[in-house]
Amino acid sequence: RAPRRHAPAKYIGVAAMCVGASAFFLLHETAGGARRTTPAGVALVACALVSDGIYGGYQTKLVARCDSEWVLMFYMNAWQALLSACACAAAGGELGAAAAFVSAHPRVARDLALFNVSKALGTLCVYRLLRESGTIVVATVTTLRKVLSVLLSVAYFGHAVGAAQWAALALVFLHAYVGGAIAAVLRVGSD
């Protein structure tokens, strides 16, 4: 199947959403009014966005190669388990320390099981969405999910959100309209 082609407005909208999400997280102020943004934090946000952009093309190829979401999830989890085991071994006994903690606190095992079941179901939904709608829709849905979970946290815990952060959130939720408007202006300007 040929790769999906999207209108420029979609790409511009996704870029606007990424800018809005990044701005929301980077514009957080402490109680004294100082910003807590560090160069390392900006670099991590930039790396996450670039990685999402690079990985999108590979996701499409992986989905095309696998017969179902279940097969794709099996291979992804197998690789993640291998890489995680190597990282734990390299960290010097982290896996044993984690197992000892769960053994000492049995309730944690139930919480981990519930977390894993919900993660598996969410992953299946994302893979199905990827197969049926493509990477740009998945990028939009996952970014909106992250921002919505932060909003729920803000509402539940009563965190303060500044005016610049509200503007950034508006950009996230209006990204499709912003993308369409910018694309229309660019089309008019090129005529």
CSV table of C-alpha atoms in Angstrom, one decimal:
chain,number,residue,atom,x,y,z
A,1,ARG,CA,0.0,0.0,0.0
A,2,ALA,CA,1.3,3.4,-0.9
A,3,PRO,CA,2.3,5.8,1.8
A,4,ARG,CA,-0.4,8.3,2.8
A,5,ARG,CA,0.0,11.9,1.5
A,6,HIS,CA,-1.5,14.6,3.6
A,7,ALA,CA,-2.3,18.2,2.8
A,8,PRO,CA,0.2,20.8,3.8
A,9,ALA,CA,-2.4,22.1,6.3
A,10,LYS,CA,-2.2,18.8,8.3
A,11,TYR,CA,1.6,19.1,8.5
A,12,ILE,CA,1.4,22.7,9.6
A,13,GLY,CA,-1.3,21.9,12.1
A,14,VAL,CA,0.8,19.1,13.7
A,15,ALA,CA,3.8,21.4,13.8
A,16,ALA,CA,1.6,24.0,15.6
A,17,MET,CA,0.4,21.4,18.0
A,18,CYS,CA,4.0,20.4,18.8
A,19,VAL,CA,5.0,24.0,19.3
A,20,GLY,CA,2.1,24.6,21.6
A,21,ALA,CA,2.8,21.4,23.6
A,22,SER,CA,6.5,22.3,24.0
A,23,ALA,CA,5.7,25.9,24.9
A,24,PHE,CA,3.2,24.7,27.6
A,25,PHE,CA,5.8,22.5,29.2
A,26,LEU,CA,8.7,25.0,28.8
A,27,LEU,CA,6.8,28.1,30.1
A,28,HIS,CA,6.1,26.7,33.5
A,29,GLU,CA,6.9,29.2,36.3
A,30,THR,CA,7.8,28.5,39.9
A,31,ALA,CA,6.1,30.2,42.8
A,32,GLY,CA,8.7,33.0,42.7
A,33,GLY,CA,8.0,33.7,39.1
A,34,ALA,CA,11.3,32.2,37.8
A,35,ARG,CA,11.3,29.8,34.9
A,36,ARG,CA,12.5,26.3,35.6
A,37,THR,CA,13.5,25.6,32.0
A,38,THR,CA,17.0,24.4,31.5
A,39,PRO,CA,19.0,23.9,28.4
A,40,ALA,CA,19.0,20.2,29.1
A,41,GLY,CA,15.2,20.2,29.3
A,42,VAL,CA,14.9,22.1,26.0
A,43,ALA,CA,17.3,19.6,24.4
A,44,LEU,CA,15.2,16.7,25.7
A,45,VAL,CA,12.0,18.1,24.3
A,46,ALA,CA,13.7,18.8,21.0
A,47,CYS,CA,15.1,15.2,20.9
A,48,ALA,CA,11.6,13.8,21.7
A,49,LEU,CA,10.0,15.7,18.9
A,50,VAL,CA,12.7,14.9,16.4
A,51,SER,CA,12.5,11.2,17.4
A,52,ASP,CA,8.8,11.2,17.0
A,53,GLY,CA,9.2,12.7,13.5
A,54,ILE,CA,11.9,10.1,12.5
A,55,TYR,CA,10.1,7.2,14.0
A,56,GLY,CA,6.9,7.9,12.2
A,57,GLY,CA,8.2,6.7,8.9
A,58,TYR,CA,9.5,3.5,10.4
A,59,GLN,CA,6.2,2.9,12.2
A,60,THR,CA,4.4,2.8,8.8
A,61,LYS,CA,6.9,0.3,7.4
A,62,LEU,CA,6.6,-1.9,10.5
A,63,VAL,CA,2.8,-1.9,10.4
A,64,ALA,CA,2.9,-2.9,6.7
A,65,ARG,CA,5.2,-5.9,7.5
A,66,CYS,CA,3.1,-7.3,10.4
A,67,ASP,CA,-0.1,-9.2,9.9
A,68,SER,CA,-1.8,-7.7,13.0
A,69,GLU,CA,-1.5,-5.4,15.9
A,70,TRP,CA,-0.8,-8.4,18.1
A,71,VAL,CA,2.2,-9.5,16.1
A,72,LEU,CA,3.5,-5.9,16.0
A,73,MET,CA,3.1,-5.6,19.8
A,74,PHE,CA,4.8,-8.9,20.3
A,75,TYR,CA,7.9,-7.8,18.4
A,76,MET,CA,8.0,-4.4,19.9
A,77,ASN,CA,7.7,-5.8,23.4
A,78,ALA,CA,10.3,-8.4,22.8
A,79,TRP,CA,12.8,-5.7,21.7
A,80,GLN,CA,11.8,-3.5,24.6
A,81,ALA,CA,12.3,-6.3,27.1
A,82,LEU,CA,15.7,-7.1,25.7
A,83,LEU,CA,16.9,-3.5,25.7
A,84,SER,CA,15.4,-3.0,29.2
A,85,ALA,CA,17.1,-6.1,30.5
A,86,CYS,CA,20.4,-4.9,29.1
A,87,ALA,CA,19.9,-1.4,30.6
A,88,CYS,CA,19.1,-3.0,34.0
A,89,ALA,CA,22.1,-5.2,33.9
A,90,ALA,CA,24.3,-2.3,32.9
A,91,ALA,CA,23.0,-0.3,35.8
A,92,GLY,CA,24.3,-2.9,38.2
A,93,GLY,CA,21.5,-5.0,39.7
A,94,GLU,CA,18.5,-2.7,39.2
A,95,LEU,CA,16.3,-5.7,38.1
A,96,GLY,CA,17.0,-7.5,41.4
A,97,ALA,CA,16.3,-4.4,43.4
A,98,ALA,CA,13.0,-3.9,41.6
A,99,ALA,CA,12.0,-7.5,42.2
A,100,ALA,CA,13.0,-7.3,45.9
A,101,PHE,CA,10.8,-4.1,46.2
A,102,VAL,CA,7.8,-5.8,44.7
A,103,SER,CA,8.3,-8.8,46.9
A,104,ALA,CA,8.5,-6.6,50.0
A,105,HIS,CA,5.4,-4.7,48.9
A,106,PRO,CA,2.9,-7.2,47.4
A,107,ARG,CA,0.3,-4.5,46.6
A,108,VAL,CA,2.7,-3.0,44.1
A,109,ALA,CA,2.4,-6.3,42.0
A,110,ARG,CA,-1.3,-5.7,41.6
A,111,ASP,CA,-0.8,-2.1,40.6
A,112,LEU,CA,1.9,-3.2,38.1
A,113,ALA,CA,-0.4,-5.8,36.6
A,114,LEU,CA,-3.2,-3.3,36.2
A,115,PHE,CA,-0.8,-0.8,34.6
A,116,ASN,CA,0.5,-3.4,32.2
A,117,VAL,CA,-3.0,-4.5,31.1
A,118,SER,CA,-4.0,-0.9,30.5
A,119,LYS,CA,-0.8,-0.2,28.6
A,120,ALA,CA,-1.3,-3.3,26.5
A,121,LEU,CA,-4.8,-2.2,25.6
A,122,GLY,CA,-3.7,1.3,24.8
A,123,THR,CA,-0.9,0.0,22.7
A,124,LEU,CA,-3.3,-2.1,20.7
A,125,CYS,CA,-5.5,0.9,20.1
A,126,VAL,CA,-2.5,3.0,18.9
A,127,TYR,CA,-1.3,0.2,16.5
A,128,ARG,CA,-4.8,-0.1,15.1
A,129,LEU,CA,-5.0,3.6,14.7
A,130,LEU,CA,-1.6,3.6,13.0
A,131,ARG,CA,-2.7,0.9,10.6
A,132,GLU,CA,-6.0,2.6,9.7
A,133,SER,CA,-5.1,6.3,9.8
A,134,GLY,CA,-1.4,6.7,9.5
A,135,THR,CA,1.4,8.3,11.5
A,136,ILE,CA,0.2,11.9,11.4
A,137,VAL,CA,-3.1,11.0,13.1
A,138,VAL,CA,-1.3,8.9,15.7
A,139,ALA,CA,1.1,11.8,16.4
A,140,THR,CA,-1.9,14.1,16.9
A,141,VAL,CA,-3.8,11.7,19.2
A,142,THR,CA,-0.8,10.9,21.4
A,143,THR,CA,0.2,14.5,21.8
A,144,LEU,CA,-3.3,15.5,22.7
A,145,ARG,CA,-3.4,12.6,25.2
A,146,LYS,CA,-0.3,13.9,26.9
A,147,VAL,CA,-1.6,17.4,27.1
A,148,LEU,CA,-5.0,16.2,28.3
A,149,SER,CA,-3.4,14.1,31.1
A,150,VAL,CA,-1.5,17.2,32.2
A,151,LEU,CA,-4.7,19.3,32.2
A,152,LEU,CA,-6.4,16.7,34.3
A,153,SER,CA,-3.5,16.8,36.7
A,154,VAL,CA,-3.7,20.6,36.8
A,155,ALA,CA,-7.5,20.4,37.6
A,156,TYR,CA,-7.1,17.6,40.1
A,157,PHE,CA,-4.1,19.0,42.0
A,158,GLY,CA,-4.8,22.7,41.5
A,159,HIS,CA,-1.5,23.6,39.9
A,160,ALA,CA,-1.2,27.2,38.6
A,161,VAL,CA,-1.1,27.7,34.9
A,162,GLY,CA,0.2,31.1,33.5
A,163,ALA,CA,-1.3,33.1,30.7
A,164,ALA,CA,1.4,32.0,28.2
A,165,GLN,CA,0.7,28.4,29.1
A,166,TRP,CA,-3.0,28.9,28.4
A,167,ALA,CA,-2.1,30.4,25.0
A,168,ALA,CA,0.1,27.4,24.3
A,169,LEU,CA,-2.8,25.1,25.2
A,170,ALA,CA,-5.1,27.0,22.9
A,171,LEU,CA,-2.6,26.4,20.1
A,172,VAL,CA,-2.6,22.7,20.9
A,173,PHE,CA,-6.4,22.4,20.7
A,174,LEU,CA,-6.9,24.7,17.8
A,175,HIS,CA,-3.9,23.2,15.8
A,176,ALA,CA,-6.1,22.0,12.9
A,177,TYR,CA,-7.6,25.5,12.4
A,178,VAL,CA,-4.2,27.2,12.8
A,179,GLY,CA,-2.7,24.8,10.2
A,180,GLY,CA,-5.6,25.4,7.7
A,181,ALA,CA,-5.3,29.2,8.2
A,182,ILE,CA,-1.5,29.3,7.7
A,183,ALA,CA,-1.8,27.0,4.7
A,184,ALA,CA,-4.5,29.2,3.2
A,185,VAL,CA,-2.3,32.3,3.7
A,186,LEU,CA,0.7,30.6,2.1
A,187,ARG,CA,-1.4,29.5,-0.9
A,188,VAL,CA,-2.7,33.1,-1.3
A,189,GLY,CA,0.8,34.4,-1.0
A,190,SER,CA,2.2,32.1,-3.6
A,191,ASP,CA,-0.5,33.0,-6.2
